[in-house]
């Protein structure tokens, strides 16, 4: 994957000449230069220059594959170029006058399905994280319903302030709105004292059966005029997001996989509904692209 003056592109990493990694090369004339022999590949994977053989025909099998991309908070890859659908989105973040955002990614231990299930698990936050009350883990007013993109859940939990910033905007019971967008994205909205709100938009990508990439955007709807204070708040929130992910990782990587999830309580029904949706989609081999 590389950026040039034309935008962002994704091509195969291995040069077909002698197997060098193109990702070790540099950008030259809006192309990727192979670090081994200087061959140039454009954003479509076409071999455009072989500097050692300027006047000769280029090798017949010298090109590499390219892949369709869309950039929307994250970079979404379309393995099948015939798909023309919009990737998951968080509409609020388009309003940059109201919303401030930070974003990042973490490579973590644990299977990607377990990470998705963790993001759909409301009741764990009281015990794994500091921002909910571990002495009152009740999940109240839960509602689950399906929409065209996935499944949505609303509920309320008892929060707990973790610093001075969250203490000033805290409420007795926080309303949570979680949307699962098949196959690997969640959008979690947490209501605070009016009109304040936090949103976490997360996409889960499998690296292998035991490694996962968590890509995230965290948004908050209050503006700080002082740039130094704004920078401080963003740094603190970034630290808190990374800490939250590592707290989840400590549980997920040590959990034992269960063949059947047959021990459940009422607040698990959102998790189970989303898991069933995923299984149905996979079983039906639906045309929805797997991001």
PDB file of C-alpha atoms in Angstrom:
ATOM      1  CA  UNK A   1       0.000   0.000   0.000  1.00  0.00           C
ATOM      2  CA  UNK A   2       1.375   3.432  -0.885  1.00  0.00           C
ATOM      3  CA  UNK A   3       0.411   7.044  -1.395  1.00  0.00           C
ATOM      4  CA  UNK A   4       1.401   9.258  -4.284  1.00  0.00           C
ATOM      5  CA  UNK A   5       0.110  12.485  -5.812  1.00  0.00           C
ATOM      6  CA  UNK A   6      -2.880  10.590  -7.215  1.00  0.00           C
ATOM      7  CA  UNK A   7      -4.051   9.113  -3.898  1.00  0.00           C
ATOM      8  CA  UNK A   8      -3.666   5.770  -2.156  1.00  0.00           C
ATOM      9  CA  UNK A   9      -3.120   2.418  -3.884  1.00  0.00           C
ATOM     10  CA  UNK A  10      -2.667  -1.235  -3.000  1.00  0.00           C
ATOM     11  CA  UNK A  11      -0.666  -3.668  -5.120  1.00  0.00           C
ATOM     12  CA  UNK A  12       0.961  -7.030  -4.444  1.00  0.00           C
ATOM     13  CA  UNK A  13       4.066  -6.738  -2.311  1.00  0.00           C
ATOM     14  CA  UNK A  14       6.304  -9.250  -4.097  1.00  0.00           C
ATOM     15  CA  UNK A  15       8.192  -8.221  -7.241  1.00  0.00           C
ATOM     16  CA  UNK A  16       7.823 -11.067  -9.788  1.00  0.00           C
ATOM     17  CA  UNK A  17      11.392 -10.556 -10.998  1.00  0.00           C
ATOM     18  CA  UNK A  18      13.366 -11.928  -8.027  1.00  0.00           C
ATOM     19  CA  UNK A  19      10.884 -11.843  -5.154  1.00  0.00           C
ATOM     20  CA  UNK A  20      11.948  -8.631  -3.424  1.00  0.00           C
ATOM     21  CA  UNK A  21       9.410  -6.835  -1.222  1.00  0.00           C
ATOM     22  CA  UNK A  22       8.123  -3.727  -2.986  1.00  0.00           C
ATOM     23  CA  UNK A  23       7.150  -2.325   0.430  1.00  0.00           C
ATOM     24  CA  UNK A  24      10.876  -1.889   1.085  1.00  0.00           C
ATOM     25  CA  UNK A  25      11.181   0.419  -1.918  1.00  0.00           C
ATOM     26  CA  UNK A  26      10.499   4.127  -2.342  1.00  0.00           C
ATOM     27  CA  UNK A  27       8.044   6.298  -4.252  1.00  0.00           C
ATOM     28  CA  UNK A  28       9.511   7.600  -7.506  1.00  0.00           C
ATOM     29  CA  UNK A  29       7.577   9.406 -10.247  1.00  0.00           C
ATOM     30  CA  UNK A  30       4.289   8.388  -8.533  1.00  0.00           C
ATOM     31  CA  UNK A  31       5.346   4.740  -8.743  1.00  0.00           C
ATOM     32  CA  UNK A  32       6.799   2.182  -6.344  1.00  0.00           C
ATOM     33  CA  UNK A  33      10.446   1.440  -7.043  1.00  0.00           C
ATOM     34  CA  UNK A  34      11.596  -2.109  -6.342  1.00  0.00           C
ATOM     35  CA  UNK A  35      14.499  -1.891  -3.866  1.00  0.00           C
ATOM     36  CA  UNK A  36      16.407  -4.703  -5.617  1.00  0.00           C
ATOM     37  CA  UNK A  37      16.666  -3.665  -9.288  1.00  0.00           C
ATOM     38  CA  UNK A  38      14.752  -0.388  -9.522  1.00  0.00           C
ATOM     39  CA  UNK A  39      11.757  -1.648 -11.489  1.00  0.00           C
ATOM     40  CA  UNK A  40       8.871   0.838 -11.304  1.00  0.00           C
ATOM     41  CA  UNK A  41       5.235  -0.154 -10.697  1.00  0.00           C
ATOM     42  CA  UNK A  42       2.334   2.272 -11.024  1.00  0.00           C
ATOM     43  CA  UNK A  43      -0.819   2.415  -8.876  1.00  0.00           C
ATOM     44  CA  UNK A  44      -2.476  -0.228 -11.094  1.00  0.00           C
ATOM     45  CA  UNK A  45       0.392  -2.694 -10.638  1.00  0.00           C
ATOM     46  CA  UNK A  46       1.673  -2.150 -14.165  1.00  0.00           C
ATOM     47  CA  UNK A  47       5.410  -2.423 -14.748  1.00  0.00           C
ATOM     48  CA  UNK A  48       6.278   0.916 -16.336  1.00  0.00           C
ATOM     49  CA  UNK A  49      10.060   0.950 -16.289  1.00  0.00           C
ATOM     50  CA  UNK A  50      12.996  -1.474 -16.189  1.00  0.00           C
ATOM     51  CA  UNK A  51      15.997   0.867 -15.879  1.00  0.00           C
ATOM     52  CA  UNK A  52      18.575  -1.771 -16.839  1.00  0.00           C
ATOM     53  CA  UNK A  53      16.808  -2.480 -20.175  1.00  0.00           C
ATOM     54  CA  UNK A  54      15.506   0.860 -21.407  1.00  0.00           C
ATOM     55  CA  UNK A  55      15.072  -0.096 -25.059  1.00  0.00           C
ATOM     56  CA  UNK A  56      13.840  -3.657 -24.652  1.00  0.00           C
ATOM     57  CA  UNK A  57      10.330  -5.033 -24.241  1.00  0.00           C
ATOM     58  CA  UNK A  58       9.184  -5.479 -20.677  1.00  0.00           C
ATOM     59  CA  UNK A  59       8.736  -9.052 -19.390  1.00  0.00           C
ATOM     60  CA  UNK A  60       5.386 -10.609 -20.289  1.00  0.00           C
ATOM     61  CA  UNK A  61       4.542 -11.471 -16.685  1.00  0.00           C
ATOM     62  CA  UNK A  62       6.097  -8.413 -15.095  1.00  0.00           C
ATOM     63  CA  UNK A  63       2.921  -6.777 -13.781  1.00  0.00           C
ATOM     64  CA  UNK A  64       1.489  -7.329 -10.276  1.00  0.00           C
ATOM     65  CA  UNK A  65      -2.111  -7.360  -9.042  1.00  0.00           C
ATOM     66  CA  UNK A  66      -3.805  -4.206  -7.813  1.00  0.00           C
ATOM     67  CA  UNK A  67      -6.812  -3.914  -5.490  1.00  0.00           C
ATOM     68  CA  UNK A  68      -9.767  -1.590  -5.168  1.00  0.00           C
ATOM     69  CA  UNK A  69      -9.682   0.704  -2.127  1.00  0.00           C
ATOM     70  CA  UNK A  70     -11.946   3.213  -0.433  1.00  0.00           C
ATOM     71  CA  UNK A  71     -10.819   5.572   2.298  1.00  0.00           C
ATOM     72  CA  UNK A  72     -13.399   6.316   4.976  1.00  0.00           C
ATOM     73  CA  UNK A  73     -11.913   6.748   8.480  1.00  0.00           C
ATOM     74  CA  UNK A  74      -9.948   3.600   7.664  1.00  0.00           C
ATOM     75  CA  UNK A  75      -8.695   2.154   4.385  1.00  0.00           C
ATOM     76  CA  UNK A  76     -11.113  -0.506   3.154  1.00  0.00           C
ATOM     77  CA  UNK A  77      -9.946  -3.187   0.722  1.00  0.00           C
ATOM     78  CA  UNK A  78     -12.271  -4.780  -1.844  1.00  0.00           C
ATOM     79  CA  UNK A  79     -10.825  -8.193  -2.815  1.00  0.00           C
ATOM     80  CA  UNK A  80     -13.503  -8.388  -5.523  1.00  0.00           C
ATOM     81  CA  UNK A  81     -13.290  -5.212  -7.661  1.00  0.00           C
ATOM     82  CA  UNK A  82     -16.849  -5.690  -8.978  1.00  0.00           C
ATOM     83  CA  UNK A  83     -18.331  -4.769  -5.590  1.00  0.00           C
ATOM     84  CA  UNK A  84     -19.439  -1.144  -5.463  1.00  0.00           C
ATOM     85  CA  UNK A  85     -20.773  -0.525  -1.957  1.00  0.00           C
ATOM     86  CA  UNK A  86     -19.953   2.099   0.606  1.00  0.00           C
ATOM     87  CA  UNK A  87     -17.921   0.908   3.592  1.00  0.00           C
ATOM     88  CA  UNK A  88     -19.243   1.355   7.147  1.00  0.00           C
ATOM     89  CA  UNK A  89     -19.401   4.932   8.342  1.00  0.00           C
ATOM     90  CA  UNK A  90     -20.066   7.080  11.395  1.00  0.00           C
ATOM     91  CA  UNK A  91     -22.220   9.966  10.187  1.00  0.00           C
ATOM     92  CA  UNK A  92     -21.481  12.188  13.178  1.00  0.00           C
ATOM     93  CA  UNK A  93     -17.791  12.397  12.333  1.00  0.00           C
ATOM     94  CA  UNK A  94     -18.594  14.195   9.085  1.00  0.00           C
ATOM     95  CA  UNK A  95     -19.635  17.190  11.208  1.00  0.00           C
ATOM     96  CA  UNK A  96     -16.132  18.462  11.931  1.00  0.00           C
ATOM     97  CA  UNK A  97     -17.479  21.692  13.413  1.00  0.00           C
ATOM     98  CA  UNK A  98     -19.020  19.721  16.273  1.00  0.00           C
ATOM     99  CA  UNK A  99     -16.891  16.599  16.583  1.00  0.00           C
ATOM    100  CA  UNK A 100     -13.226  16.172  17.420  1.00  0.00           C
ATOM    101  CA  UNK A 101     -11.643  12.792  16.680  1.00  0.00           C
ATOM    102  CA  UNK A 102      -8.522  10.810  17.392  1.00  0.00           C
ATOM    103  CA  UNK A 103      -7.674   7.499  15.801  1.00  0.00           C
ATOM    104  CA  UNK A 104      -5.178   4.679  15.808  1.00  0.00           C
ATOM    105  CA  UNK A 105      -4.648   0.960  15.518  1.00  0.00           C
ATOM    106  CA  UNK A 106      -3.379  -1.755  17.812  1.00  0.00           C
ATOM    107  CA  UNK A 107      -2.057  -5.218  16.987  1.00  0.00           C
ATOM    108  CA  UNK A 108      -3.315  -7.541  19.686  1.00  0.00           C
ATOM    109  CA  UNK A 109      -3.358 -11.184  20.713  1.00  0.00           C
ATOM    110  CA  UNK A 110      -6.581 -13.124  20.316  1.00  0.00           C
ATOM    111  CA  UNK A 111      -8.870 -14.395  17.570  1.00  0.00           C
ATOM    112  CA  UNK A 112     -10.738 -11.724  15.620  1.00  0.00           C
ATOM    113  CA  UNK A 113     -14.150 -13.264  16.323  1.00  0.00           C
ATOM    114  CA  UNK A 114     -13.459 -12.995  20.055  1.00  0.00           C
ATOM    115  CA  UNK A 115     -12.548  -9.328  19.579  1.00  0.00           C
ATOM    116  CA  UNK A 116     -15.808  -8.673  17.739  1.00  0.00           C
ATOM    117  CA  UNK A 117     -17.764 -10.459  20.475  1.00  0.00           C
ATOM    118  CA  UNK A 118     -15.951  -8.382  23.092  1.00  0.00           C
ATOM    119  CA  UNK A 119     -17.071  -5.156  21.387  1.00  0.00           C
ATOM    120  CA  UNK A 120     -20.668  -6.380  21.541  1.00  0.00           C
ATOM    121  CA  UNK A 121     -20.463  -7.290  25.232  1.00  0.00           C
ATOM    122  CA  UNK A 122     -21.989  -4.497  27.320  1.00  0.00           C
ATOM    123  CA  UNK A 123     -21.758  -6.199  30.709  1.00  0.00           C
ATOM    124  CA  UNK A 124     -17.977  -6.632  30.713  1.00  0.00           C
ATOM    125  CA  UNK A 125     -17.165  -2.917  30.932  1.00  0.00           C
ATOM    126  CA  UNK A 126     -18.029  -2.713  34.639  1.00  0.00           C
ATOM    127  CA  UNK A 127     -15.371  -5.267  35.511  1.00  0.00           C
ATOM    128  CA  UNK A 128     -12.606  -4.977  32.913  1.00  0.00           C
ATOM    129  CA  UNK A 129     -12.502  -1.181  32.648  1.00  0.00           C
ATOM    130  CA  UNK A 130     -12.441   1.703  35.109  1.00  0.00           C
ATOM    131  CA  UNK A 131     -15.105   3.885  33.463  1.00  0.00           C
ATOM    132  CA  UNK A 132     -18.067   1.868  34.786  1.00  0.00           C
ATOM    133  CA  UNK A 133     -19.099   1.017  38.338  1.00  0.00           C
ATOM    134  CA  UNK A 134     -17.904  -2.468  39.328  1.00  0.00           C
ATOM    135  CA  UNK A 135     -20.195  -2.374  42.371  1.00  0.00           C
ATOM    136  CA  UNK A 136     -23.280  -2.011  40.170  1.00  0.00           C
ATOM    137  CA  UNK A 137     -23.013  -4.037  36.982  1.00  0.00           C
ATOM    138  CA  UNK A 138     -26.689  -3.998  36.097  1.00  0.00           C
ATOM    139  CA  UNK A 139     -27.454  -3.619  32.387  1.00  0.00           C
ATOM    140  CA  UNK A 140     -30.897  -2.023  32.132  1.00  0.00           C
ATOM    141  CA  UNK A 141     -33.420  -1.133  29.431  1.00  0.00           C
ATOM    142  CA  UNK A 142     -31.829  -3.352  26.778  1.00  0.00           C
ATOM    143  CA  UNK A 143     -33.450  -3.321  23.348  1.00  0.00           C
ATOM    144  CA  UNK A 144     -32.167  -5.220  20.306  1.00  0.00           C
ATOM    145  CA  UNK A 145     -33.356  -4.760  16.738  1.00  0.00           C
ATOM    146  CA  UNK A 146     -32.062  -5.521  13.257  1.00  0.00           C
ATOM    147  CA  UNK A 147     -31.640  -3.005  10.442  1.00  0.00           C
ATOM    148  CA  UNK A 148     -30.442  -3.191   6.838  1.00  0.00           C
ATOM    149  CA  UNK A 149     -26.763  -2.874   7.787  1.00  0.00           C
ATOM    150  CA  UNK A 150     -26.638  -5.041  10.888  1.00  0.00           C
ATOM    151  CA  UNK A 151     -28.007  -5.113  14.431  1.00  0.00           C
ATOM    152  CA  UNK A 152     -28.430  -2.293  16.934  1.00  0.00           C
ATOM    153  CA  UNK A 153     -28.679  -2.441  20.716  1.00  0.00           C
ATOM    154  CA  UNK A 154     -29.605   0.198  23.270  1.00  0.00           C
ATOM    155  CA  UNK A 155     -29.115  -0.148  27.026  1.00  0.00           C
ATOM    156  CA  UNK A 156     -27.970   1.780  30.078  1.00  0.00           C
ATOM    157  CA  UNK A 157     -25.157   1.147  32.560  1.00  0.00           C
ATOM    158  CA  UNK A 158     -23.859   2.815  35.687  1.00  0.00           C
ATOM    159  CA  UNK A 159     -20.709   4.807  34.796  1.00  0.00           C
ATOM    160  CA  UNK A 160     -17.789   5.922  36.894  1.00  0.00           C
ATOM    161  CA  UNK A 161     -15.549   8.945  36.189  1.00  0.00           C
ATOM    162  CA  UNK A 162     -11.894   8.152  35.586  1.00  0.00           C
ATOM    163  CA  UNK A 163     -10.565  11.732  35.543  1.00  0.00           C
ATOM    164  CA  UNK A 164     -11.594  15.338  36.058  1.00  0.00           C
ATOM    165  CA  UNK A 165     -12.776  15.710  32.458  1.00  0.00           C
ATOM    166  CA  UNK A 166     -15.262  12.835  32.595  1.00  0.00           C
ATOM    167  CA  UNK A 167     -16.340  13.725  36.146  1.00  0.00           C
ATOM    168  CA  UNK A 168     -17.744  17.091  35.012  1.00  0.00           C
ATOM    169  CA  UNK A 169     -19.924  15.525  32.292  1.00  0.00           C
ATOM    170  CA  UNK A 170     -20.928  12.303  34.054  1.00  0.00           C
ATOM    171  CA  UNK A 171     -24.526  11.127  34.569  1.00  0.00           C
ATOM    172  CA  UNK A 172     -26.068   8.632  36.993  1.00  0.00           C
ATOM    173  CA  UNK A 173     -26.874   6.172  34.213  1.00  0.00           C
ATOM    174  CA  UNK A 174     -25.265   6.274  30.770  1.00  0.00           C
ATOM    175  CA  UNK A 175     -27.330   5.344  27.740  1.00  0.00           C
ATOM    176  CA  UNK A 176     -25.365   3.183  25.312  1.00  0.00           C
ATOM    177  CA  UNK A 177     -26.201   2.671  21.652  1.00  0.00           C
ATOM    178  CA  UNK A 178     -24.162  -0.038  19.902  1.00  0.00           C
ATOM    179  CA  UNK A 179     -24.449  -0.794  16.207  1.00  0.00           C
ATOM    180  CA  UNK A 180     -22.892  -3.918  14.698  1.00  0.00           C
ATOM    181  CA  UNK A 181     -22.226  -3.567  10.970  1.00  0.00           C
ATOM    182  CA  UNK A 182     -21.522  -6.919   9.338  1.00  0.00           C
ATOM    183  CA  UNK A 183     -18.954  -8.365   9.249  1.00  0.00           C
ATOM    184  CA  UNK A 184     -16.407  -6.623  11.502  1.00  0.00           C
ATOM    185  CA  UNK A 185     -17.371  -3.088  12.555  1.00  0.00           C
ATOM    186  CA  UNK A 186     -18.984  -1.625  15.660  1.00  0.00           C
ATOM    187  CA  UNK A 187     -20.065   1.915  16.483  1.00  0.00           C
ATOM    188  CA  UNK A 188     -20.591   2.588  20.197  1.00  0.00           C
ATOM    189  CA  UNK A 189     -22.296   5.804  21.283  1.00  0.00           C
ATOM    190  CA  UNK A 190     -22.256   6.716  24.984  1.00  0.00           C
ATOM    191  CA  UNK A 191     -24.476   9.549  26.196  1.00  0.00           C
ATOM    192  CA  UNK A 192     -23.142  11.796  28.938  1.00  0.00           C
ATOM    193  CA  UNK A 193     -24.547  14.988  30.428  1.00  0.00           C
ATOM    194  CA  UNK A 194     -26.423  16.841  27.682  1.00  0.00           C
ATOM    195  CA  UNK A 195     -25.258  17.571  25.040  1.00  0.00           C
ATOM    196  CA  UNK A 196     -22.066  15.574  25.472  1.00  0.00           C
ATOM    197  CA  UNK A 197     -21.406  12.207  23.908  1.00  0.00           C
ATOM    198  CA  UNK A 198     -18.528   9.824  23.214  1.00  0.00           C
ATOM    199  CA  UNK A 199     -18.380   7.636  20.093  1.00  0.00           C
ATOM    200  CA  UNK A 200     -16.007   4.756  19.437  1.00  0.00           C
ATOM    201  CA  UNK A 201     -15.941   3.443  15.859  1.00  0.00           C
ATOM    202  CA  UNK A 202     -13.964   0.208  15.576  1.00  0.00           C
ATOM    203  CA  UNK A 203     -13.061  -2.240  12.826  1.00  0.00           C
ATOM    204  CA  UNK A 204     -11.564  -5.674  13.529  1.00  0.00           C
ATOM    205  CA  UNK A 205      -9.198  -7.299  11.006  1.00  0.00           C
ATOM    206  CA  UNK A 206      -7.798 -10.842  11.363  1.00  0.00           C
ATOM    207  CA  UNK A 207      -4.030 -11.190  10.971  1.00  0.00           C
ATOM    208  CA  UNK A 208      -4.066 -14.924  11.671  1.00  0.00           C
ATOM    209  CA  UNK A 209      -6.030 -17.212  13.997  1.00  0.00           C
ATOM    210  CA  UNK A 210      -4.302 -15.747  17.054  1.00  0.00           C
ATOM    211  CA  UNK A 211      -3.479 -12.180  16.031  1.00  0.00           C
ATOM    212  CA  UNK A 212      -5.848  -9.298  15.281  1.00  0.00           C
ATOM    213  CA  UNK A 213      -5.649  -5.655  14.228  1.00  0.00           C
ATOM    214  CA  UNK A 214      -8.002  -3.258  16.023  1.00  0.00           C
ATOM    215  CA  UNK A 215      -8.525  -0.015  14.077  1.00  0.00           C
ATOM    216  CA  UNK A 216     -10.388   2.702  15.959  1.00  0.00           C
ATOM    217  CA  UNK A 217     -11.682   6.254  15.844  1.00  0.00           C
ATOM    218  CA  UNK A 218     -12.763   7.952  19.061  1.00  0.00           C
ATOM    219  CA  UNK A 219     -14.928  11.072  18.867  1.00  0.00           C
ATOM    220  CA  UNK A 220     -16.199  13.651  21.344  1.00  0.00           C
ATOM    221  CA  UNK A 221     -18.563  16.553  20.678  1.00  0.00           C
ATOM    222  CA  UNK A 222     -17.001  19.443  22.551  1.00  0.00           C
ATOM    223  CA  UNK A 223     -14.463  21.937  21.287  1.00  0.00           C
ATOM    224  CA  UNK A 224     -11.545  23.383  23.218  1.00  0.00           C
ATOM    225  CA  UNK A 225     -10.358  26.725  21.874  1.00  0.00           C
ATOM    226  CA  UNK A 226      -6.942  26.625  23.521  1.00  0.00           C
ATOM    227  CA  UNK A 227      -4.752  24.484  21.179  1.00  0.00           C
ATOM    228  CA  UNK A 228      -2.456  23.388  24.012  1.00  0.00           C
ATOM    229  CA  UNK A 229      -5.398  22.171  26.106  1.00  0.00           C
ATOM    230  CA  UNK A 230      -6.890  20.472  23.053  1.00  0.00           C
ATOM    231  CA  UNK A 231      -3.614  18.675  22.399  1.00  0.00           C
ATOM    232  CA  UNK A 232      -3.430  17.588  26.039  1.00  0.00           C
ATOM    233  CA  UNK A 233      -6.994  16.208  25.956  1.00  0.00           C
ATOM    234  CA  UNK A 234      -6.337  14.280  22.746  1.00  0.00           C
ATOM    235  CA  UNK A 235      -3.160  12.802  24.201  1.00  0.00           C
ATOM    236  CA  UNK A 236      -4.989  11.725  27.354  1.00  0.00           C
ATOM    237  CA  UNK A 237      -7.888  10.210  25.422  1.00  0.00           C
ATOM    238  CA  UNK A 238      -5.462   8.360  23.146  1.00  0.00           C
ATOM    239  CA  UNK A 239      -3.741   6.889  26.205  1.00  0.00           C
ATOM    240  CA  UNK A 240      -7.140   5.881  27.606  1.00  0.00           C
ATOM    241  CA  UNK A 241      -8.138   4.149  24.341  1.00  0.00           C
ATOM    242  CA  UNK A 242      -4.877   2.201  24.195  1.00  0.00           C
ATOM    243  CA  UNK A 243      -5.257   1.260  27.858  1.00  0.00           C
ATOM    244  CA  UNK A 244      -8.834   0.080  27.261  1.00  0.00           C
ATOM    245  CA  UNK A 245      -7.761  -2.138  24.367  1.00  0.00           C
ATOM    246  CA  UNK A 246      -4.923  -3.679  26.388  1.00  0.00           C
ATOM    247  CA  UNK A 247      -7.317  -4.362  29.277  1.00  0.00           C
ATOM    248  CA  UNK A 248      -9.573  -6.261  26.885  1.00  0.00           C
ATOM    249  CA  UNK A 249      -6.576  -8.082  25.426  1.00  0.00           C
ATOM    250  CA  UNK A 250      -5.531  -9.369  28.852  1.00  0.00           C
ATOM    251  CA  UNK A 251      -8.870 -11.218  29.073  1.00  0.00           C
ATOM    252  CA  UNK A 252      -9.305 -12.267  25.446  1.00  0.00           C
ATOM    253  CA  UNK A 253      -5.850 -13.787  24.901  1.00  0.00           C
ATOM    254  CA  UNK A 254      -6.229 -15.943  28.030  1.00  0.00           C
ATOM    255  CA  UNK A 255      -9.802 -17.066  27.401  1.00  0.00           C
ATOM    256  CA  UNK A 256     -10.529 -20.691  26.471  1.00  0.00           C
ATOM    257  CA  UNK A 257     -12.545 -21.082  23.220  1.00  0.00           C
ATOM    258  CA  UNK A 258     -15.954 -22.653  23.756  1.00  0.00           C
ATOM    259  CA  UNK A 259     -17.544 -24.851  21.090  1.00  0.00           C
ATOM    260  CA  UNK A 260     -21.065 -23.908  22.188  1.00  0.00           C
ATOM    261  CA  UNK A 261     -22.241 -20.713  23.881  1.00  0.00           C
ATOM    262  CA  UNK A 262     -25.056 -22.335  25.844  1.00  0.00           C
ATOM    263  CA  UNK A 263     -24.596 -20.497  29.170  1.00  0.00           C
ATOM    264  CA  UNK A 264     -26.102 -17.025  28.789  1.00  0.00           C
ATOM    265  CA  UNK A 265     -28.102 -14.340  30.562  1.00  0.00           C
ATOM    266  CA  UNK A 266     -30.475 -11.690  29.243  1.00  0.00           C
ATOM    267  CA  UNK A 267     -27.854  -9.049  28.450  1.00  0.00           C
ATOM    268  CA  UNK A 268     -26.013 -11.548  26.193  1.00  0.00           C
ATOM    269  CA  UNK A 269     -28.776 -11.574  23.614  1.00  0.00           C
ATOM    270  CA  UNK A 270     -27.207  -8.748  21.572  1.00  0.00           C
ATOM    271  CA  UNK A 271     -23.969 -10.720  21.285  1.00  0.00           C
ATOM    272  CA  UNK A 272     -25.843 -13.863  20.327  1.00  0.00           C
ATOM    273  CA  UNK A 273     -27.971 -12.065  17.730  1.00  0.00           C
ATOM    274  CA  UNK A 274     -24.861 -10.617  16.063  1.00  0.00           C
ATOM    275  CA  UNK A 275     -23.086 -13.975  16.113  1.00  0.00           C
ATOM    276  CA  UNK A 276     -26.119 -15.614  14.525  1.00  0.00           C
ATOM    277  CA  UNK A 277     -26.176 -12.925  11.837  1.00  0.00           C
ATOM    278  CA  UNK A 278     -22.516 -13.611  11.043  1.00  0.00           C
ATOM    279  CA  UNK A 279     -23.090 -17.359  10.867  1.00  0.00           C
ATOM    280  CA  UNK A 280     -26.106 -16.901   8.592  1.00  0.00           C
ATOM    281  CA  UNK A 281     -24.192 -14.599   6.258  1.00  0.00           C
ATOM    282  CA  UNK A 282     -21.270 -16.997   6.026  1.00  0.00           C
ATOM    283  CA  UNK A 283     -23.579 -19.976   5.517  1.00  0.00           C
ATOM    284  CA  UNK A 284     -25.518 -18.246   2.756  1.00  0.00           C
ATOM    285  CA  UNK A 285     -22.288 -17.097   1.107  1.00  0.00           C
ATOM    286  CA  UNK A 286     -23.917 -13.706   0.643  1.00  0.00           C
ATOM    287  CA  UNK A 287     -22.638 -11.068  -1.780  1.00  0.00           C
ATOM    288  CA  UNK A 288     -21.714  -8.631   0.964  1.00  0.00           C
ATOM    289  CA  UNK A 289     -17.954  -7.978   0.693  1.00  0.00           C
ATOM    290  CA  UNK A 290     -15.783  -9.127   3.551  1.00  0.00           C
ATOM    291  CA  UNK A 291     -13.875  -5.940   4.326  1.00  0.00           C
TER     292      UNK A 291
END
